[in-house]
Tab-separated table of C-alpha atoms and ligand atoms in Angstrom:
chain	number	residue	atom	x	y	z
A	3	MET	CA	-0.304	0.038	0.301
A	4	SER	CA	1.220	3.250	-0.565
A	5	PRO	CA	1.867	5.971	1.865
A	6	VAL	CA	-1.399	8.044	2.863
A	7	VAL	CA	0.853	11.392	3.183
A	8	LEU	CA	3.806	11.732	0.865
A	9	SER	CA	6.523	14.403	1.482
A	10	GLU	CA	9.490	16.042	-0.690
A	11	ILE	CA	11.927	19.280	-0.194
A	12	ILE	CA	12.100	21.270	-3.294
A	13	GLY	CA	14.164	24.170	-2.885
A	14	LYS	CA	13.460	25.914	0.427
A	15	VAL	CA	10.246	24.138	0.338
A	16	GLY	CA	8.698	21.441	2.175
A	17	LEU	CA	6.114	19.886	-0.038
A	18	ILE	CA	3.296	17.646	1.667
A	19	ARG	CA	0.861	15.534	-0.627
A	20	ILE	CA	-1.946	13.854	0.786
A	21	ASN	CA	-2.703	10.464	-1.526
A	22	ARG	CA	-5.263	8.860	-0.554
A	23	PRO	CA	-6.744	9.080	-4.275
A	24	GLU	CA	-9.138	6.301	-4.290
A	25	ALA	CA	-11.205	7.935	-1.762
A	26	MET	CA	-10.771	11.653	-2.681
A	27	ASN	CA	-7.882	12.024	0.127
A	28	ALA	CA	-10.723	11.383	2.841
A	29	LEU	CA	-8.854	11.790	6.001
A	30	ASN	CA	-7.915	9.358	8.746
A	31	ASN	CA	-5.816	9.074	11.967
A	32	ASP	CA	-3.156	7.597	9.354
A	33	VAL	CA	-3.312	10.829	7.261
A	34	VAL	CA	-3.390	13.550	9.929
A	35	ASP	CA	-0.502	11.895	11.897
A	36	GLY	CA	1.518	11.581	8.837
A	37	ILE	CA	0.491	15.417	8.056
A	38	GLY	CA	2.096	15.877	11.581
A	39	ALA	CA	5.238	13.838	11.236
A	40	ALA	CA	6.334	15.845	7.950
A	41	ILE	CA	5.473	19.476	9.807
A	42	ASP	CA	7.598	18.256	12.927
A	43	ALA	CA	10.542	17.098	10.066
A	44	PHE	CA	10.322	20.478	8.176
A	45	GLU	CA	10.188	22.599	10.729
A	46	ALA	CA	13.340	21.098	12.533
A	47	ASP	CA	15.642	21.393	8.953
A	48	GLU	CA	16.800	25.091	8.784
A	49	ALA	CA	16.857	25.333	5.336
A	50	ILE	CA	13.208	25.095	4.755
A	51	GLY	CA	11.412	28.150	5.092
A	52	CYS	CA	8.197	27.421	3.904
A	53	ILE	CA	5.652	24.369	3.743
A	54	VAL	CA	2.691	23.460	0.828
A	55	ILE	CA	-0.008	20.970	1.859
A	56	THR	CA	-1.714	19.882	-1.299
A	57	GLY	CA	-3.802	16.944	-2.514
A	58	ASN	CA	-4.166	15.893	-6.043
A	59	GLU	CA	-6.340	17.462	-8.967
A	60	LYS	CA	-9.471	15.792	-7.712
A	61	ALA	CA	-9.631	16.692	-4.214
A	62	PHE	CA	-7.488	18.622	-1.725
A	63	ALA	CA	-9.762	16.128	1.007
A	64	ALA	CA	-12.779	15.630	0.951
A	65	GLY	CA	-13.730	15.590	4.585
A	66	ALA	CA	-12.879	13.030	7.704
A	67	ASP	CA	-13.374	9.205	6.144
A	68	ILE	CA	-16.967	8.612	6.768
A	69	GLY	CA	-16.878	4.756	6.477
A	70	PHE	CA	-14.215	4.670	9.320
A	71	MET	CA	-15.726	7.267	11.622
A	72	LYS	CA	-19.666	5.996	10.969
A	73	ASP	CA	-20.036	3.580	13.668
A	74	PHE	CA	-17.828	5.282	16.549
A	75	ASP	CA	-19.816	5.615	19.910
A	76	TYR	CA	-18.844	8.815	21.579
A	77	LEU	CA	-16.625	7.308	24.430
A	78	HIS	CA	-14.075	5.955	21.521
A	79	ALA	CA	-14.503	9.544	19.847
A	80	TYR	CA	-14.141	11.196	23.276
A	81	LYS	CA	-10.993	9.035	24.091
A	82	THR	CA	-9.228	8.459	20.947
A	83	ASP	CA	-9.511	12.371	20.388
A	84	PHE	CA	-10.730	11.268	16.536
A	85	ILE	CA	-8.775	12.968	13.963
A	86	THR	CA	-8.019	16.301	15.914
A	87	ARG	CA	-6.016	14.869	18.278
A	88	ASN	CA	-3.009	16.148	15.905
A	89	TRP	CA	-4.928	18.759	14.115
A	90	GLU	CA	-3.289	21.573	15.664
A	91	ARG	CA	-0.079	20.556	14.241
A	92	ILE	CA	-0.437	22.604	11.192
A	93	LYS	CA	-1.704	25.921	13.354
A	94	THR	CA	1.025	25.376	15.469
A	95	ALA	CA	3.757	25.007	12.902
A	96	ARG	CA	5.793	28.255	12.943
A	97	LYS	CA	6.946	28.293	9.010
A	98	PRO	CA	4.239	29.555	6.910
A	99	VAL	CA	1.793	26.716	5.465
A	100	ILE	CA	0.180	27.034	2.782
A	101	ALA	CA	-2.688	25.438	1.030
A	102	ALA	CA	-2.856	24.754	-2.601
A	103	VAL	CA	-6.174	23.537	-3.079
A	104	ALA	CA	-7.757	21.735	-6.681
A	105	GLY	CA	-11.130	19.906	-6.319
A	106	PHE	CA	-13.150	19.144	-3.421
A	107	ALA	CA	-12.053	20.882	0.043
A	108	LEU	CA	-14.997	19.377	1.876
A	109	GLY	CA	-15.544	19.165	5.557
A	110	GLY	CA	-12.529	18.344	7.115
A	111	GLY	CA	-10.555	19.293	4.329
A	112	CYS	CA	-12.088	22.678	4.232
A	113	GLU	CA	-11.389	22.915	7.823
A	114	MET	CA	-7.428	21.412	7.095
A	115	ALA	CA	-7.178	24.297	4.249
A	116	MET	CA	-8.516	26.937	6.738
A	117	MET	CA	-5.557	25.864	9.471
A	118	CYS	CA	-3.215	26.745	6.798
A	119	ASP	CA	-1.667	30.612	6.706
A	120	MET	CA	-3.385	31.001	3.297
A	121	ILE	CA	-4.934	29.069	0.578
A	122	TYR	CA	-4.041	28.931	-2.978
A	123	ALA	CA	-6.978	27.251	-4.927
A	124	ALA	CA	-7.023	26.502	-8.447
A	125	ASP	CA	-10.212	27.393	-10.419
A	126	THR	CA	-11.753	24.097	-10.023
A	127	ALA	CA	-11.588	24.482	-6.195
A	128	LYS	CA	-14.655	23.369	-4.189
A	129	PHE	CA	-15.417	24.526	-0.393
A	130	GLY	CA	-18.006	23.401	1.547
A	131	GLN	CA	-18.661	22.153	5.027
A	132	PRO	CA	-21.290	19.635	3.994
A	133	GLU	CA	-21.358	17.638	7.321
A	134	ILE	CA	-25.139	18.593	7.979
A	135	LYS	CA	-26.086	16.110	4.816
A	136	LEU	CA	-24.695	13.197	7.215
A	137	GLY	CA	-26.770	14.105	10.481
A	138	THR	CA	-23.420	15.630	11.885
A	139	LEU	CA	-21.505	19.089	12.159
A	140	PRO	CA	-18.400	20.790	11.747
A	141	GLY	CA	-15.924	19.525	14.101
A	142	ALA	CA	-12.519	20.598	13.374
A	143	GLY	CA	-13.132	24.553	12.930
A	144	GLY	CA	-16.076	24.921	10.239
A	145	THR	CA	-18.316	26.843	12.704
A	146	GLN	CA	-15.611	29.056	14.161
A	147	ARG	CA	-12.559	29.482	11.339
A	148	LEU	CA	-15.183	29.873	8.276
A	149	PRO	CA	-17.414	32.967	9.913
A	150	ARG	CA	-13.952	34.200	10.677
A	151	ALA	CA	-12.723	34.018	7.343
A	152	VAL	CA	-15.980	34.772	5.462
A	153	GLY	CA	-18.289	36.341	7.764
A	154	LYS	CA	-21.537	34.877	9.321
A	155	ALA	CA	-23.976	34.956	7.126
A	156	LYS	CA	-22.000	33.272	4.124
A	157	ALA	CA	-20.476	30.962	7.385
A	158	MET	CA	-24.342	30.044	8.304
A	159	ASP	CA	-25.113	29.706	4.440
A	160	LEU	CA	-22.259	26.927	3.950
A	161	CYS	CA	-22.717	25.297	7.043
A	162	LEU	CA	-26.549	25.250	7.122
A	163	THR	CA	-27.398	24.174	2.829
A	164	ALA	CA	-24.284	22.122	2.730
A	165	ARG	CA	-23.516	23.972	-0.680
A	166	MET	CA	-20.415	24.167	-2.328
A	167	MET	CA	-18.623	27.558	-2.768
A	168	ASP	CA	-16.480	27.932	-6.327
A	169	ALA	CA	-12.575	28.820	-6.116
A	170	VAL	CA	-14.190	32.844	-7.106
A	171	GLU	CA	-16.877	32.821	-4.647
A	172	ALA	CA	-14.108	32.004	-1.829
A	173	GLU	CA	-11.322	34.602	-3.429
A	174	LYS	CA	-14.481	37.250	-3.123
A	175	SER	CA	-15.215	35.989	0.303
A	176	GLY	CA	-11.946	35.970	1.673
A	177	LEU	CA	-11.082	32.761	2.098
A	178	VAL	CA	-8.869	32.257	-0.722
A	179	ALA	CA	-5.637	34.177	-1.348
A	180	ARG	CA	-4.850	33.348	-5.114
A	181	VAL	CA	-7.193	31.833	-7.467
A	182	ILE	CA	-5.072	30.225	-10.249
A	183	PRO	CA	-5.650	27.877	-13.109
A	184	ALA	CA	-5.439	24.312	-12.080
A	185	ASP	CA	-2.662	23.061	-14.392
A	186	GLN	CA	-0.455	25.523	-13.198
A	187	LEU	CA	-1.578	25.259	-9.075
A	188	LEU	CA	1.316	23.623	-8.004
A	189	ASP	CA	4.104	25.707	-9.728
A	190	GLU	CA	2.624	29.015	-8.817
A	191	THR	CA	2.179	28.142	-5.364
A	192	LEU	CA	5.700	26.611	-5.181
A	193	LYS	CA	6.780	29.620	-6.406
A	194	ALA	CA	5.564	31.919	-3.768
A	195	ALA	CA	6.499	29.420	-1.252
A	196	GLN	CA	10.419	29.802	-2.696
A	197	THR	CA	9.991	33.493	-2.505
A	198	ILE	CA	8.645	33.530	1.302
A	199	ALA	CA	11.381	30.594	2.211
A	200	GLY	CA	14.239	33.586	0.419
A	201	PHE	CA	13.197	35.853	3.080
A	202	SER	CA	14.793	36.095	6.298
A	203	LEU	CA	13.086	32.883	8.404
A	204	PRO	CA	13.095	34.834	11.867
A	205	VAL	CA	11.162	37.603	9.967
A	206	VAL	CA	8.972	35.705	8.030
A	207	MET	CA	8.271	33.989	11.280
A	208	MET	CA	7.529	37.135	13.151
A	209	ILE	CA	4.856	38.090	10.500
A	210	LYS	CA	3.214	34.946	10.769
A	211	GLU	CA	2.839	35.291	14.413
A	212	SER	CA	1.705	38.898	14.304
A	213	VAL	CA	-0.912	38.424	11.777
A	214	ASN	CA	-2.118	35.123	13.610
A	215	ARG	CA	-2.546	37.791	17.018
A	216	ALA	CA	-5.031	39.813	14.320
A	217	PHE	CA	-7.332	36.774	15.358
A	218	GLU	CA	-6.769	36.607	18.802
A	219	SER	CA	-6.896	39.717	20.362
A	220	SER	CA	-8.446	43.535	20.358
A	221	LEU	CA	-7.019	45.851	17.757
A	222	ASN	CA	-4.949	47.647	21.000
A	223	GLU	CA	-3.379	44.120	22.487
A	224	GLY	CA	-2.650	43.358	18.736
A	225	LEU	CA	-0.551	46.408	17.648
A	226	LEU	CA	1.389	46.588	20.774
A	227	PHE	CA	2.318	43.220	19.828
A	228	GLU	CA	3.258	43.896	16.394
A	229	ARG	CA	5.119	47.045	17.623
A	230	ARG	CA	6.804	44.934	20.232
A	231	VAL	CA	8.166	42.759	17.763
A	232	PHE	CA	8.925	45.620	14.949
A	233	HIS	CA	10.974	47.070	17.390
A	234	ALA	CA	12.470	43.390	18.353
A	235	ALA	CA	13.805	43.115	14.485
A	236	PHE	CA	15.896	45.480	14.501
A	237	ALA	CA	17.700	43.187	16.996
A	238	VAL	CA	17.875	40.711	13.876
A	239	ALA	CA	21.299	40.479	11.888
A	240	ASP	CA	19.014	39.965	8.682
A	241	GLN	CA	17.147	43.877	9.021
A	242	LYS	CA	20.648	45.617	9.090
A	243	GLU	CA	21.191	43.357	5.816
A	244	GLY	CA	17.907	43.986	4.160
A	245	MET	CA	18.207	48.175	4.746
A	246	ALA	CA	21.973	47.993	4.147
A	247	ALA	CA	21.481	46.074	0.421
A	248	PHE	CA	18.668	48.866	-0.007
A	249	VAL	CA	20.909	51.144	0.564
A	250	GLU	CA	23.628	50.748	-1.399
A	251	LYS	CA	21.385	49.436	-4.486
A	252	ARG	CA	22.295	45.446	-4.093
A	253	LYS	CA	20.349	42.309	-3.552
A	254	PRO	CA	20.505	41.452	-0.023
A	255	ALA	CA	21.786	37.897	1.322
A	256	PHE	CA	19.253	36.881	4.427
A	257	LYS	CA	21.126	34.382	7.054
A	258	ASN	CA	18.512	33.287	8.730
A	259	ARG	CA	19.490	35.497	11.864
B	317	HXC	C1	-14.873	8.543	2.710
B	317	HXC	C2	-14.846	8.944	0.557
B	317	HXC	C3	-15.009	10.730	1.328
B	317	HXC	C4	-15.216	10.857	2.642
B	317	HXC	C5	-15.314	10.644	-0.872
B	317	HXC	N1	-14.992	8.955	-0.787
B	317	HXC	N2	-15.809	11.411	0.043
B	317	HXC	N3	-14.447	8.387	1.627
B	317	HXC	N4	-14.966	9.668	3.386
B	317	HXC	N5	-15.700	11.642	3.009
B	317	HXC	C6	-15.040	8.039	-1.255
B	317	HXC	C7	-15.953	7.437	-1.898
B	317	HXC	O1	-16.703	6.674	-1.534
B	317	HXC	C8	-15.907	6.689	-3.302
B	317	HXC	O2	-15.089	5.476	-2.822
B	317	HXC	C9	-14.842	7.931	-3.939
B	317	HXC	O3	-14.279	8.414	-2.972
B	317	HXC	C10	-14.673	8.814	-4.996
B	317	HXC	O4	-16.201	9.127	-4.368
B	317	HXC	P1	-17.341	9.430	-5.428
B	317	HXC	O5	-18.537	9.920	-4.573
B	317	HXC	O6	-17.591	8.615	-5.715
B	317	HXC	O7	-17.180	10.636	-6.394
B	317	HXC	P2	-18.132	11.686	-6.944
B	317	HXC	O8	-19.034	11.581	-7.244
B	317	HXC	O9	-17.211	13.350	-7.645
B	317	HXC	O10	-18.503	13.118	-5.946
B	317	HXC	C11	-16.997	13.436	-4.887
B	317	HXC	C12	-17.328	14.111	-3.617
B	317	HXC	C13	-18.334	13.000	-3.162
B	317	HXC	C14	-18.786	15.089	-3.714
B	317	HXC	C15	-16.826	14.787	-2.655
B	317	HXC	O11	-17.766	11.783	-2.379
B	317	HXC	C16	-18.693	13.638	-1.586
B	317	HXC	O12	-19.907	14.197	-1.171
B	317	HXC	N6	-18.219	13.355	-0.445
B	317	HXC	C17	-17.803	13.248	0.870
B	317	HXC	C18	-18.159	14.658	1.272
B	317	HXC	C19	-18.356	15.121	2.800
B	317	HXC	O13	-19.545	14.871	3.472
B	317	HXC	N7	-17.484	15.465	3.608
B	317	HXC	C20	-17.291	15.896	4.771
B	317	HXC	C21	-17.130	14.434	5.939
B	317	HXC	S1	-17.315	15.067	7.656
B	317	HXC	P3	-15.797	3.953	-3.968
B	317	HXC	O14	-15.259	3.167	-3.056
B	317	HXC	O15	-17.037	4.176	-4.081
B	317	HXC	O16	-15.273	4.006	-5.491
B	317	HXC	C22	-16.335	15.820	8.021
B	317	HXC	C23	-16.275	15.958	9.365
B	317	HXC	C24	-14.879	16.416	10.010
B	317	HXC	O17	-15.429	15.946	7.345
B	317	HXC	C25	-14.911	16.495	11.248
B	317	HXC	C26	-13.392	16.722	12.013
B	317	HXC	C27	-12.528	16.536	11.114
């Protein structure tokens, strides 16, 4: 059996592919554990500056594996912390994580994409939280991250009607950063990821942390956090290099310190 998660290093980017094509990349513990392990490895590798998670042309992931979970009882789901036990590993990554989504990102698949720092969508992408059709509800952030991304009205509409949102609507509503022709999705995403990875990693991490703070704090607290980090960035050697390079009209050579 082929591994359900594939990972490779391309330049300065760690690429993770969900690999259950026979089941529309449905998520089970092995997939989530595999993604967690790949993130652990990429986080530990100083040469990597950005991580990309993708699926295949038909599906990023069509949700949690329905056949696998259908007969669970409460105690089993609770005791095993079904699927979400490793879930937040994507969120806790300190390096940026980009979801490159083609085809279906439904249920847990949409929730996984939303846990990434941003989503680049192929023009074939379809997002949705169709759990209501199965007699259940989103269980890994769909009712919480989706309203923060697209607002209450659209989140309610998607969660309560189970309809899918295409890439154009997803971009218009703020869920998606870019829409890219499907045949260029991975190349374009990797290009952006290499650009990010070419900057100073500590500064990249500071920016990620600061933007994420916006969702966890009041505006004043967030601004204070940003100012403290901005001041702290003067202690980063790459700041000296970046500004000196600008003044000297040359390309900066960042050293991640
Ligand atoms: C298990 C799945 C699956 C899933 C698709 N498959 N989605 N298996 N779990 N979530 C399997 C199908 O059973 C089928 O297997 C194969 O993938 C191809 O799917 P088809 O349905 O034949 O393809 P298509 O007609 O193109 O429809 C694609 C689809 C549909 C629209 C994505 O498969 C679908 O609606 N899937 C379920 C989506 C969903 O409800 N997701 C939410 C899950 S709950 P066979 O063997 O028949 O070929 C959830 C809760 C998360 O995510 C909570 C915490 C994480």
